[in-house]
PDB file of C-alpha atoms and ligand atoms in Angstrom:
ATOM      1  CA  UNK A   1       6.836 -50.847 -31.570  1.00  0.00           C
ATOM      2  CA  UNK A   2       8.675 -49.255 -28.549  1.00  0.00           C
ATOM      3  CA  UNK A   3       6.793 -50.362 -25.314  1.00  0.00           C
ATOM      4  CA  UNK A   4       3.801 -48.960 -23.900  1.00  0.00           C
ATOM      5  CA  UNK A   5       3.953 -47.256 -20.067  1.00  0.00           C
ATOM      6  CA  UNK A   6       0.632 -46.142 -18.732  1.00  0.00           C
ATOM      7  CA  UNK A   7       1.474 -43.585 -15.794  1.00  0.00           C
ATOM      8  CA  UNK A   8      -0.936 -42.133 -13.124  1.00  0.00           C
ATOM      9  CA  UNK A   9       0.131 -39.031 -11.580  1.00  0.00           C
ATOM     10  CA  UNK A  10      -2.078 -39.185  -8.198  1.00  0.00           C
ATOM     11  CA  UNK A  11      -4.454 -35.724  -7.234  1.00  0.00           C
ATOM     12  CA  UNK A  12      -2.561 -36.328  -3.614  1.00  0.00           C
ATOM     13  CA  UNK A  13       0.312 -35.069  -5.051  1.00  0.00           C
ATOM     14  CA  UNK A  14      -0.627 -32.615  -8.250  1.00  0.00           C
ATOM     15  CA  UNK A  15      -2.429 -30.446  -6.263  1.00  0.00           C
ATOM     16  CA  UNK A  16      -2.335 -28.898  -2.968  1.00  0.00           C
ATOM     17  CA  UNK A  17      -3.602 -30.481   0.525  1.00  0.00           C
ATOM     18  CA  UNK A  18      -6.431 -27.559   1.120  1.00  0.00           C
ATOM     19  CA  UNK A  19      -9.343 -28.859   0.685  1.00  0.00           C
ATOM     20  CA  UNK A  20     -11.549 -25.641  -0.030  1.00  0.00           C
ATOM     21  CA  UNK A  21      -8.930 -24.223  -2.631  1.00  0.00           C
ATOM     22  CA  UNK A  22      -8.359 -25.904  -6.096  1.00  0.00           C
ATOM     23  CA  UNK A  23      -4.856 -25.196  -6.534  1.00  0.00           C
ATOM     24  CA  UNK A  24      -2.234 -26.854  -8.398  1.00  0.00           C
ATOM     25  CA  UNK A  25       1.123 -27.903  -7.059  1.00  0.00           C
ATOM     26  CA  UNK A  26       3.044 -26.823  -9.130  1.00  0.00           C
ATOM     27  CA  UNK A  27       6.500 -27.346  -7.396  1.00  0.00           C
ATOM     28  CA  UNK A  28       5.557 -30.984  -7.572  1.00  0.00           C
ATOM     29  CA  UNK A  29       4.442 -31.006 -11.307  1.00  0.00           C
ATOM     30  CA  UNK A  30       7.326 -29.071 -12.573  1.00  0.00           C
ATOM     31  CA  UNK A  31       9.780 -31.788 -10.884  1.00  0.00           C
ATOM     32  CA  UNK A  32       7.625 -34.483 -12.467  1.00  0.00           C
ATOM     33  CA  UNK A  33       7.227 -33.253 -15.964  1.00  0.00           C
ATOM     34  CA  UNK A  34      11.146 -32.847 -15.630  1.00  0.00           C
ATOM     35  CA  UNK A  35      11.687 -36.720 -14.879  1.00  0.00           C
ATOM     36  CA  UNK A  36       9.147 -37.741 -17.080  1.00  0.00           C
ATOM     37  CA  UNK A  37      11.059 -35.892 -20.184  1.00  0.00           C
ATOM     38  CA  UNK A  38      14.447 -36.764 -18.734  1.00  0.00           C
ATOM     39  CA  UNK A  39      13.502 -40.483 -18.793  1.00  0.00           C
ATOM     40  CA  UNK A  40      11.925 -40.285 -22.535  1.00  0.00           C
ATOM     41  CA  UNK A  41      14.967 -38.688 -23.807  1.00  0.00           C
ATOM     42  CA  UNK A  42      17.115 -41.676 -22.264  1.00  0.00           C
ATOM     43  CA  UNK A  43      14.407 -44.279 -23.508  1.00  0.00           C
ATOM     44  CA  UNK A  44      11.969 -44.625 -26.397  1.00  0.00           C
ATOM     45  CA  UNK A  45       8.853 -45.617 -24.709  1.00  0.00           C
ATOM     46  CA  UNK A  46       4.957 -44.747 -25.532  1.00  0.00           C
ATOM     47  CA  UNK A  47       3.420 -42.877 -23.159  1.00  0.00           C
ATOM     48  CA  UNK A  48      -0.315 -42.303 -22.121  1.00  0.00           C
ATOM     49  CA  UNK A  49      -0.785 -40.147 -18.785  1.00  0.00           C
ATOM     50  CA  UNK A  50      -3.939 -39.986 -16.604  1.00  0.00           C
ATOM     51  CA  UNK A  51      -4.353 -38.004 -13.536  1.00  0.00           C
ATOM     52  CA  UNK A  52      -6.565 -37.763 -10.659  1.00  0.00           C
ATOM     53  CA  UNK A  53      -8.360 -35.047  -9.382  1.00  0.00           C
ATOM     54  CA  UNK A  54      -7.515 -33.690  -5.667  1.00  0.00           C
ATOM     55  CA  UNK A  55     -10.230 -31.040  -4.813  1.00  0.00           C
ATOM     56  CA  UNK A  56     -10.057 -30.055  -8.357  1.00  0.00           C
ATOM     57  CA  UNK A  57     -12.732 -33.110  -8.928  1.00  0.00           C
ATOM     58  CA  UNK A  58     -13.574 -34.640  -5.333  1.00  0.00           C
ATOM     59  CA  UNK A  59     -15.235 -31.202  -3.757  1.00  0.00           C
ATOM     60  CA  UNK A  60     -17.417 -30.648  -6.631  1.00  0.00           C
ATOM     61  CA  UNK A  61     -18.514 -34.363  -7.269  1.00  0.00           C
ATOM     62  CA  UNK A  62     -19.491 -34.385  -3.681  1.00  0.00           C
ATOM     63  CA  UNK A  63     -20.837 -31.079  -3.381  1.00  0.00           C
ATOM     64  CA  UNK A  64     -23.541 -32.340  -6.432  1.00  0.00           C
ATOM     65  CA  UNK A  65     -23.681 -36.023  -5.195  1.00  0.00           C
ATOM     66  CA  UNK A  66     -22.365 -36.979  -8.573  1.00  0.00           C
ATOM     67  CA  UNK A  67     -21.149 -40.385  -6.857  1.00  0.00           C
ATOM     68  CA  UNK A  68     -24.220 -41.430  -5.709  1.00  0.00           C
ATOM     69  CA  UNK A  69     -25.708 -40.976  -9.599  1.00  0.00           C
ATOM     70  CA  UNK A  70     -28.410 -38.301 -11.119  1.00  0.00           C
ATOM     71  CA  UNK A  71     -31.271 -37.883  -8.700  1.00  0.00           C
ATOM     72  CA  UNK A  72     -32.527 -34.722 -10.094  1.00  0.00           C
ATOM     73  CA  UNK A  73     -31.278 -32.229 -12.692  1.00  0.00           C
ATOM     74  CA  UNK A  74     -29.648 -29.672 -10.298  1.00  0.00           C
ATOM     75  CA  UNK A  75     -26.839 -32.389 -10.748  1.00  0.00           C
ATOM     76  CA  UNK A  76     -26.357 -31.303 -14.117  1.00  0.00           C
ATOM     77  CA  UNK A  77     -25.318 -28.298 -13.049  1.00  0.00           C
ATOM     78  CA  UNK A  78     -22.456 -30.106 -11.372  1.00  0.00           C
ATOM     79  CA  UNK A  79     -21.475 -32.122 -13.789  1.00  0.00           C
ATOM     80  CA  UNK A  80     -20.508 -29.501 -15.956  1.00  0.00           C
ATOM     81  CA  UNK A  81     -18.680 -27.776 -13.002  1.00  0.00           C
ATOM     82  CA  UNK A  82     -16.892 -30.776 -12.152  1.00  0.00           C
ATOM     83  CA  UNK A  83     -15.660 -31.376 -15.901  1.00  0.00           C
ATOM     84  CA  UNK A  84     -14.706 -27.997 -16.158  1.00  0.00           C
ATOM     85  CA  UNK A  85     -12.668 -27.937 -13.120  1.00  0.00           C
ATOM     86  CA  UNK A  86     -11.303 -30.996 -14.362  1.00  0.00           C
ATOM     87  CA  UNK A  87     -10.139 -29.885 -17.224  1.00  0.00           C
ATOM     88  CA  UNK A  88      -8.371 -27.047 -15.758  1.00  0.00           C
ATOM     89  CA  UNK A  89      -6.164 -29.337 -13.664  1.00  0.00           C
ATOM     90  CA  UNK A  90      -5.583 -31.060 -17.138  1.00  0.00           C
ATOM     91  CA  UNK A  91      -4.748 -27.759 -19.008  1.00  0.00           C
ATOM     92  CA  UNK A  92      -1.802 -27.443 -16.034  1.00  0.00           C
ATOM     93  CA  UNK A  93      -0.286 -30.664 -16.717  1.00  0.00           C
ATOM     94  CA  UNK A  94      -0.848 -30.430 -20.490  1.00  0.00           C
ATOM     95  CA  UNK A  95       0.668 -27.256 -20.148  1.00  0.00           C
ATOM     96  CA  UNK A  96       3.724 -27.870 -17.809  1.00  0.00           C
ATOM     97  CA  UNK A  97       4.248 -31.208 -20.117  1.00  0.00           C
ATOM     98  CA  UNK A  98       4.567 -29.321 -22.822  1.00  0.00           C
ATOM     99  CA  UNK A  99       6.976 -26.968 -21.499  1.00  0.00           C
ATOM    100  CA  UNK A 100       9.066 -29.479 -21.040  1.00  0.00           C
ATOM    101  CA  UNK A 101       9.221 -30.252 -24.621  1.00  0.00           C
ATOM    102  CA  UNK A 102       6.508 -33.233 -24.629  1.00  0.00           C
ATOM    103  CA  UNK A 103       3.755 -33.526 -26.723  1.00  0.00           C
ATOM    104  CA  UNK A 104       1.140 -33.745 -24.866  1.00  0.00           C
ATOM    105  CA  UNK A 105      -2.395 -33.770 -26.340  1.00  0.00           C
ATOM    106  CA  UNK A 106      -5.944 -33.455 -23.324  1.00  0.00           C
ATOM    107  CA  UNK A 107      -7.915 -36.343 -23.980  1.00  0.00           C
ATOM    108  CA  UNK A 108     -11.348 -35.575 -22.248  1.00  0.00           C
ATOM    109  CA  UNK A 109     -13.300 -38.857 -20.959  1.00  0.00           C
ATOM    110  CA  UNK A 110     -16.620 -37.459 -19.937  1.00  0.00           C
ATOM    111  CA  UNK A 111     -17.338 -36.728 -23.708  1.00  0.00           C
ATOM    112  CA  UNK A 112     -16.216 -40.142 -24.784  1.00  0.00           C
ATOM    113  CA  UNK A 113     -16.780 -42.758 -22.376  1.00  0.00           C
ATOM    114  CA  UNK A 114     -19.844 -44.371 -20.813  1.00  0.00           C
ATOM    115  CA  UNK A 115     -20.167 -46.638 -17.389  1.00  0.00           C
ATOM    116  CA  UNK A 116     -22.689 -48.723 -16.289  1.00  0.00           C
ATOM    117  CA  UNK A 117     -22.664 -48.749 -12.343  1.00  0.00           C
ATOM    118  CA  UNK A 118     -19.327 -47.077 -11.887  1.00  0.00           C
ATOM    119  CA  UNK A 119     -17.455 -49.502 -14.564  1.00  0.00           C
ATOM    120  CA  UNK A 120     -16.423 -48.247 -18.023  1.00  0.00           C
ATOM    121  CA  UNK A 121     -18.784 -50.183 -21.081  1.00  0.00           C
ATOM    122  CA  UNK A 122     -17.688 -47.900 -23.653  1.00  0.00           C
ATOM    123  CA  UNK A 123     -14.647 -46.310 -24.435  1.00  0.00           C
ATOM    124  CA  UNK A 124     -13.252 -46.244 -27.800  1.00  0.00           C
ATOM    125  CA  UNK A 125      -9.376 -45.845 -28.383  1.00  0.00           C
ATOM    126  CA  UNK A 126      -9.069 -45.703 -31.989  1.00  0.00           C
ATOM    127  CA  UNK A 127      -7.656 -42.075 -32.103  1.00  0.00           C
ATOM    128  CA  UNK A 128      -5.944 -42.992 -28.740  1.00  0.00           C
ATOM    129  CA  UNK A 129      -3.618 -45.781 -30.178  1.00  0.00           C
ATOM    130  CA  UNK A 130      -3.221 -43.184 -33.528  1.00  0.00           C
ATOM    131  CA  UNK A 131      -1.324 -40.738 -30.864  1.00  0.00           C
ATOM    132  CA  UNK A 132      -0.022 -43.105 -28.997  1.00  0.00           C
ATOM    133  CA  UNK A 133       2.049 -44.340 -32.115  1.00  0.00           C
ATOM    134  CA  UNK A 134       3.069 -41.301 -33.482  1.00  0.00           C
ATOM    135  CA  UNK A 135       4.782 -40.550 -30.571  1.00  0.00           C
ATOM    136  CA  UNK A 136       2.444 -38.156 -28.702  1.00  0.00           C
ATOM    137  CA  UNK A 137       1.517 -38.272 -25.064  1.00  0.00           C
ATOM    138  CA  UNK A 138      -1.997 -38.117 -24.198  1.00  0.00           C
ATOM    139  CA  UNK A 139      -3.407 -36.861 -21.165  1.00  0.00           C
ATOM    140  CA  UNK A 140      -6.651 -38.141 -19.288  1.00  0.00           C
ATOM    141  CA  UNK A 141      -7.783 -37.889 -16.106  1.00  0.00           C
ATOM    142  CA  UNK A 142     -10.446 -39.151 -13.429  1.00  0.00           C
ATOM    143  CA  UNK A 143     -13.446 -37.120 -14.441  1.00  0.00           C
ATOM    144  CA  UNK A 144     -17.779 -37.358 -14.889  1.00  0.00           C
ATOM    145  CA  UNK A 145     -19.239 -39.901 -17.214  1.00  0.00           C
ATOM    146  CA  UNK A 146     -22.803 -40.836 -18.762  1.00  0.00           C
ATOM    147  CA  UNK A 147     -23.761 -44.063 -16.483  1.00  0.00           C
ATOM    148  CA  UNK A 148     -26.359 -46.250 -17.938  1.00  0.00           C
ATOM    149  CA  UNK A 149     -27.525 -47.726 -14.681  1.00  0.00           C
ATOM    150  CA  UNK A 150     -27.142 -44.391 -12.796  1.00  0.00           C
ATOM    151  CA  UNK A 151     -27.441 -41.427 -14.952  1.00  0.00           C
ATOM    152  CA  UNK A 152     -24.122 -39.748 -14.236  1.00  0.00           C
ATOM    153  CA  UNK A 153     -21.168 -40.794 -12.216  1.00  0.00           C
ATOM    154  CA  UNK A 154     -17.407 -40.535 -11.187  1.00  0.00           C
ATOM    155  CA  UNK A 155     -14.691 -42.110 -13.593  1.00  0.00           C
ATOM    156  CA  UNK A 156     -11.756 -42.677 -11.212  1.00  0.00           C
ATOM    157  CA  UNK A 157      -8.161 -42.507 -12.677  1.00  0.00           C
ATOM    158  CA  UNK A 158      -7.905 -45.624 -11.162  1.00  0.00           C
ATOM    159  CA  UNK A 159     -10.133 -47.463 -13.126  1.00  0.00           C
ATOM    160  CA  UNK A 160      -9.936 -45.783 -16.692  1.00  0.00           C
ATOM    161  CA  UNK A 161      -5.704 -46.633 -15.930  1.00  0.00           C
ATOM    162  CA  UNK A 162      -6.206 -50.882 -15.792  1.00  0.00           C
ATOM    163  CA  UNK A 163      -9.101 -50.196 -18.641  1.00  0.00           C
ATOM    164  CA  UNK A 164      -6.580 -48.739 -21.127  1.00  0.00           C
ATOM    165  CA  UNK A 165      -3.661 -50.452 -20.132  1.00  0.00           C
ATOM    166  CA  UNK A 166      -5.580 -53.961 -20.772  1.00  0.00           C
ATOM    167  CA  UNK A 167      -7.144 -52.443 -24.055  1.00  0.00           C
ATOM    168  CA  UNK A 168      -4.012 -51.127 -25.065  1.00  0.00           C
ATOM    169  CA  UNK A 169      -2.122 -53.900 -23.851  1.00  0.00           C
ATOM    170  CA  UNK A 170       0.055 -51.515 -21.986  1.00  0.00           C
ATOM    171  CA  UNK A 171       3.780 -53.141 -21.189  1.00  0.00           C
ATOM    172  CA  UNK A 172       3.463 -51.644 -17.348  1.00  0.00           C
ATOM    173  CA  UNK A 173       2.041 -49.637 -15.718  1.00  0.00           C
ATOM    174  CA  UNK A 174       3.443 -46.884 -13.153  1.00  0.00           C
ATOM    175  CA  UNK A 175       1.305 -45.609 -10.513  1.00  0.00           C
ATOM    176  CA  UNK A 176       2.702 -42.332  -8.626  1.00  0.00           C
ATOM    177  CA  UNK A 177       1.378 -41.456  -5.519  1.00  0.00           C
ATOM    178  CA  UNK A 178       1.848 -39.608  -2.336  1.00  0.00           C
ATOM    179  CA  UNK A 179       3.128 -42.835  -0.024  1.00  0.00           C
ATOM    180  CA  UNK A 180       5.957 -45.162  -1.044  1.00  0.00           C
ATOM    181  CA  UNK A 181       3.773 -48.086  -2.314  1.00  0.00           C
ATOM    182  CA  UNK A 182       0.743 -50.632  -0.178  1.00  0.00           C
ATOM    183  CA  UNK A 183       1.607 -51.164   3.173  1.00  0.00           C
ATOM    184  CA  UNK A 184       0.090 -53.449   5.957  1.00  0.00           C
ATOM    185  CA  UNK A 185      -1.285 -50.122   7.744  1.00  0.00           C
ATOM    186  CA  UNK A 186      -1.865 -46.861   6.614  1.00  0.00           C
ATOM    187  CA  UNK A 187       1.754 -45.101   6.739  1.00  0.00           C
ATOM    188  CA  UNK A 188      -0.252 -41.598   7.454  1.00  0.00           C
ATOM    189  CA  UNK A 189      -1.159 -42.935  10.651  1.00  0.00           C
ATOM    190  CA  UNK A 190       1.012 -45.314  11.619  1.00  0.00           C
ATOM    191  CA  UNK A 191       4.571 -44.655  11.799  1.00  0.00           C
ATOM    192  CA  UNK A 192       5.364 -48.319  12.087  1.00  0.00           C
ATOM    193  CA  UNK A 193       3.305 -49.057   9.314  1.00  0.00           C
ATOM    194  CA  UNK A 194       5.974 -51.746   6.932  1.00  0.00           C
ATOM    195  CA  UNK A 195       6.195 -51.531   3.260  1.00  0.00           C
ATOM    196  CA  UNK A 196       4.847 -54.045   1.274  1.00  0.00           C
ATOM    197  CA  UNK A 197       7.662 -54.832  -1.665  1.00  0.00           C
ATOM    198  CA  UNK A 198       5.234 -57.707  -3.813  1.00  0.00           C
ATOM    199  CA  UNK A 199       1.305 -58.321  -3.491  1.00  0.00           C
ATOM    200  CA  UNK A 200      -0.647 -60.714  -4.598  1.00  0.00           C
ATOM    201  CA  UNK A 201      -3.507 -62.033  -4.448  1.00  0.00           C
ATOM    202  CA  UNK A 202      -2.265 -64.948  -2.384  1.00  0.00           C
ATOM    203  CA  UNK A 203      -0.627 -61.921   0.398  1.00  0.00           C
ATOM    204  CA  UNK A 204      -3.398 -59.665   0.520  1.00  0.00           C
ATOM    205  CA  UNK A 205      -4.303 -60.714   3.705  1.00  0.00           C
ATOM    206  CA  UNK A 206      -0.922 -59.036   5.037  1.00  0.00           C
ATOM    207  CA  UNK A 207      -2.570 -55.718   4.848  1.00  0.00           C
ATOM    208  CA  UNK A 208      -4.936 -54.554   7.995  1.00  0.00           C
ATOM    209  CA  UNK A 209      -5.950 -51.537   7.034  1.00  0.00           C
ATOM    210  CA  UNK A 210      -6.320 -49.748   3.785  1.00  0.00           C
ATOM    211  CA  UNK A 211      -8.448 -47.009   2.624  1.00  0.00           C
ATOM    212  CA  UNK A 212      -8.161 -43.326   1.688  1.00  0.00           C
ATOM    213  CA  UNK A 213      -6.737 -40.691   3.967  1.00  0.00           C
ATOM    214  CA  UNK A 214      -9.396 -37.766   2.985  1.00  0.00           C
ATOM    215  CA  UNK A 215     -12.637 -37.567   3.894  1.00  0.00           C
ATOM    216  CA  UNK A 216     -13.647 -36.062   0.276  1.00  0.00           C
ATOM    217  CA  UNK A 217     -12.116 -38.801  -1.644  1.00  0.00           C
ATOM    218  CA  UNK A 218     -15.312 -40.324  -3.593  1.00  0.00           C
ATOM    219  CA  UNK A 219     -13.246 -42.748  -5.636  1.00  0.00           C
ATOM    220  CA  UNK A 220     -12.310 -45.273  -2.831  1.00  0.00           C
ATOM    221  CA  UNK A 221      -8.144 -43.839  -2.161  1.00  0.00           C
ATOM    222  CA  UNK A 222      -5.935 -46.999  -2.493  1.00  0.00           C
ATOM    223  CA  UNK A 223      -7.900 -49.892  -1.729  1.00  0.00           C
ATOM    224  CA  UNK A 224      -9.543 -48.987  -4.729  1.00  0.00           C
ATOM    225  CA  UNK A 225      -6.164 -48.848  -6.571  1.00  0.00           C
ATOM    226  CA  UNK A 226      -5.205 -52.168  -5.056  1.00  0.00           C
ATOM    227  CA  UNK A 227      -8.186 -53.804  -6.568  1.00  0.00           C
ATOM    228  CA  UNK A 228      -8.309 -52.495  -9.614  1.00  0.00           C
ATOM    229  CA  UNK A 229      -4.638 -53.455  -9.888  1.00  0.00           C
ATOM    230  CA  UNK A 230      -5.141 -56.967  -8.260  1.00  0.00           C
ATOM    231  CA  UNK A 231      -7.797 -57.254 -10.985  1.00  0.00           C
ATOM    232  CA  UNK A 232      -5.545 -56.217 -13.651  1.00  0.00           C
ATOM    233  CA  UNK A 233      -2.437 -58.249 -13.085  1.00  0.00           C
ATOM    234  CA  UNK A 234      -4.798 -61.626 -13.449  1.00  0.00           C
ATOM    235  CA  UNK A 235      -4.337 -60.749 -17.182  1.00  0.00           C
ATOM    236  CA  UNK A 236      -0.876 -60.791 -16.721  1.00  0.00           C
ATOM    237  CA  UNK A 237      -0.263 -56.938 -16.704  1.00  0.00           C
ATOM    238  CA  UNK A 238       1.646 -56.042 -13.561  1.00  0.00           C
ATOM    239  CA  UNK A 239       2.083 -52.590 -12.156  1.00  0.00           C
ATOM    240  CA  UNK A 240       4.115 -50.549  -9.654  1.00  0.00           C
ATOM    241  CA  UNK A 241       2.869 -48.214  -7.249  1.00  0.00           C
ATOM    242  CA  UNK A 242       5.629 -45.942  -6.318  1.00  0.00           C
ATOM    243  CA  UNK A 243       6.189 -42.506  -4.652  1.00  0.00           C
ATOM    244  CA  UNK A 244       5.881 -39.263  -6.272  1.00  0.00           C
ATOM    245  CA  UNK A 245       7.148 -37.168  -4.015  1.00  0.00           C
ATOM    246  CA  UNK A 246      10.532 -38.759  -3.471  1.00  0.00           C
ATOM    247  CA  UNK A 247      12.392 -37.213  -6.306  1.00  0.00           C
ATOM    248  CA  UNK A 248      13.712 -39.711  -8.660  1.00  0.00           C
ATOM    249  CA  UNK A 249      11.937 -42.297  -8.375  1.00  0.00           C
ATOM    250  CA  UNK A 250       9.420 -41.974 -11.409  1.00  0.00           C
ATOM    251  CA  UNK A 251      12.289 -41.377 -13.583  1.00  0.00           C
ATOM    252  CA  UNK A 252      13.808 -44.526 -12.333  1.00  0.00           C
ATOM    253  CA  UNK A 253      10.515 -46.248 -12.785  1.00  0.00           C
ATOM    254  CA  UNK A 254       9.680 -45.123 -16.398  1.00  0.00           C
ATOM    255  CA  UNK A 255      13.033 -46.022 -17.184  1.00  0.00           C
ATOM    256  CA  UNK A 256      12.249 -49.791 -16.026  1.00  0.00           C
ATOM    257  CA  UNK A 257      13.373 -50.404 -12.391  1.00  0.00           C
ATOM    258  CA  UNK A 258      11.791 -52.258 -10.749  1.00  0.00           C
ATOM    259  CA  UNK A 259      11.013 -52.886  -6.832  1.00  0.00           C
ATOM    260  CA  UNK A 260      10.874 -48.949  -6.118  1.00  0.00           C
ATOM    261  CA  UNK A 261       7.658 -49.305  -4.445  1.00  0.00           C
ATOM    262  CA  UNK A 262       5.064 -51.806  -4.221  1.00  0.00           C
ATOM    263  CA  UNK A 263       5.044 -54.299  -7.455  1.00  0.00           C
ATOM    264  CA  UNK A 264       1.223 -55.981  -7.932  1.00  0.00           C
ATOM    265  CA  UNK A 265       1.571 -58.820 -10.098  1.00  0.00           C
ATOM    266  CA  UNK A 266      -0.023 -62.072 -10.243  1.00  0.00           C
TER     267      UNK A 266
HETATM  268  N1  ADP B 301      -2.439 -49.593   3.681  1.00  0.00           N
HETATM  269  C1  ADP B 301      -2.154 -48.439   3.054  1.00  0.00           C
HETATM  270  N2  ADP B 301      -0.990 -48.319   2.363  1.00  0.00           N
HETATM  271  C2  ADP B 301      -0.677 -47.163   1.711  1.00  0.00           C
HETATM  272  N3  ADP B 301      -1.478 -46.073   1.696  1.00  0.00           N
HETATM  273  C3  ADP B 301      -2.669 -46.132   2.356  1.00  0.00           C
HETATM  274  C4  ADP B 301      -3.050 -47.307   3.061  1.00  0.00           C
HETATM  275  N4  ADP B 301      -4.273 -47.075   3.619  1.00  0.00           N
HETATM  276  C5  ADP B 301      -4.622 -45.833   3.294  1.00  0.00           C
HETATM  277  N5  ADP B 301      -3.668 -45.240   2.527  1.00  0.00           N
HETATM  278  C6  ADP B 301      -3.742 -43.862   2.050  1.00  0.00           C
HETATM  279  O1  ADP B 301      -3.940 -43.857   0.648  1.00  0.00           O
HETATM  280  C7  ADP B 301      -3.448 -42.609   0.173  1.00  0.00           C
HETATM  281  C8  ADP B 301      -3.217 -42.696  -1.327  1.00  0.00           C
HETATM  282  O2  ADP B 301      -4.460 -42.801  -1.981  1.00  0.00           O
HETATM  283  P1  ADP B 301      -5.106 -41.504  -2.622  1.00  0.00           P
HETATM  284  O3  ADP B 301      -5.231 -40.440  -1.591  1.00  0.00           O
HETATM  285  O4  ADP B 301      -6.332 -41.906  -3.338  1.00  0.00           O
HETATM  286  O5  ADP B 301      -3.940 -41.061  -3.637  1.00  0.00           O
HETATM  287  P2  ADP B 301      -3.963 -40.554  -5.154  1.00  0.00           P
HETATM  288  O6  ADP B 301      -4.113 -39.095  -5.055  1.00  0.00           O
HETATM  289  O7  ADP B 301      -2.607 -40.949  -5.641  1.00  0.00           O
HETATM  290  O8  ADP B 301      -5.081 -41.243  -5.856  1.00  0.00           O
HETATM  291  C9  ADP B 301      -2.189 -42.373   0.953  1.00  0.00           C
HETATM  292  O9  ADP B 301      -1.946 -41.000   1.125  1.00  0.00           O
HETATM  293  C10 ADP B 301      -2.446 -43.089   2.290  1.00  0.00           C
HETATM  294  O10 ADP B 301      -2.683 -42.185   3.350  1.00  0.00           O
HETATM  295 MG1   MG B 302      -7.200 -41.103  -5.206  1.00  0.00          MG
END
């Protein structure tokens, strides 16, 4: 069976910076989709792509409190909106995929998942693994989910990513975001900020600061990512964290380089 990449494609870079306007990037997707078909016509790997959300999913979600779970059923109201918006983003990058000559299927998680507190509890991949081995490229994304403990909540990307890839027993998994990789302050800020190359849980302590650089990020930005990914290489699946806007770089890392970014492992 050819090996098994899990990719992220960040919200930071998908979509565009303004907050109030859902709008895709679409000079950054169509460069993407591009490297991402370049690198499957040079290698036969499985692929399974999940997404984040940008404003497409973060204004809504906190515009209906979605993160802090269902108080009262005006929410409701806004977790429709925020699925639909969702899925919007995901009919772009199904769409631009496709145009690129991938087979790319939408895989919707707020109709098939449930979380208790925030984690996922339930989230079957039967059909997912059918896809997956015929070839096809399925496309999920951070969206709203049925919480048992809280009602409703917020899936993040970055958590349904180390889910599948430990459930699918993903070979690696590629994380493409809008900085190089982790570094010991955030680079935004800090123009002296250093790169970290390897983390683990022995070096965490290297970083100072880490968090998210928007304010209407309600799925915890890359400290989130870190942990999740910390979490996930204890079962002995590493992953890369690499840039997505330097161009190149996610063919390079589908294609199996390594050290492009910032390497979690063990
Ligand atoms: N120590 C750090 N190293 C790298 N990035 C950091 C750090 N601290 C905060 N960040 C911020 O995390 C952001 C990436 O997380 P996020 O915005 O959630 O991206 P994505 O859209 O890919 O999920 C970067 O743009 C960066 O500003
Ligand atoms: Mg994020």
């Amino acid at each position: 069976m050819p090996e098994l990449i899990i990719l992220k494609l960040g919200g930071s870079v998908i979509t565009k910076k303004s907050e109030e306007k859902a709008e895709v990037n679409e000079e950054n997707l169509k460069r993407l989709v591009r490297e991402i078909a370049e690198a499957r016509r040079e290698n036969n790997f499985r692929l399974m792509v999940v997404h984040g959300a940008g404003p497409f999913g973060h204004v809504p979600a906190k515009k209906y409190g979605l993160d802090r779970g269902l108080r009262d059923d005006t929410q409701l109201e806004g977790f429709s909106a925020t699925h639909q918006s969702m899925e919007r983003l995901n009919f772009s990058v199904v769409d631009f995929l496709r145009k690129e000559g991938i087979n790319a299927i939408a895989y919707q998680p707020s109709t098939l998942g449930i979380l208790k507190d925030k984690g996922l509890i339930y989230f079957p991949t039967e059909v997912l693994e059918k896809l997956l081995d015929m070839n096809m490229v399925p496309v999920a994304y951070g969206d709203v989910l049925v919480d048992e403990k809280t009602g409703i909540n917020i899936l993040s990307g970055d958590h349904l990513v180390p889910y599948l890839a430990r459930k699918l027993k993903a070979d690696r998994v590629v994380i493409a975001t809008d900085v190089h990789g982790i570094f010991n302050l955030d680079p935004k800020k800090y123009k002296d900020a250093e790169l970290i190359k390897e983390i683990t849980s022995e070096n965490v302590k290297l970083i100072r600061e880490i968090g998210t650089s928007k304010r209407t990020d309600v799925t915890g930005g890359m400290e989130r990512k870190l942990n999740e990914l910390l979490n996930l290489a204890k079962y002995g699946i590493e992953s890369e964290i690499i840039s997505a806007l330097k161009p190149g770089i996610l063919k390079r890392a589908l294609l199996g380089e390594k050290g492009l970014g910032t390497l979690i492992k063990k």
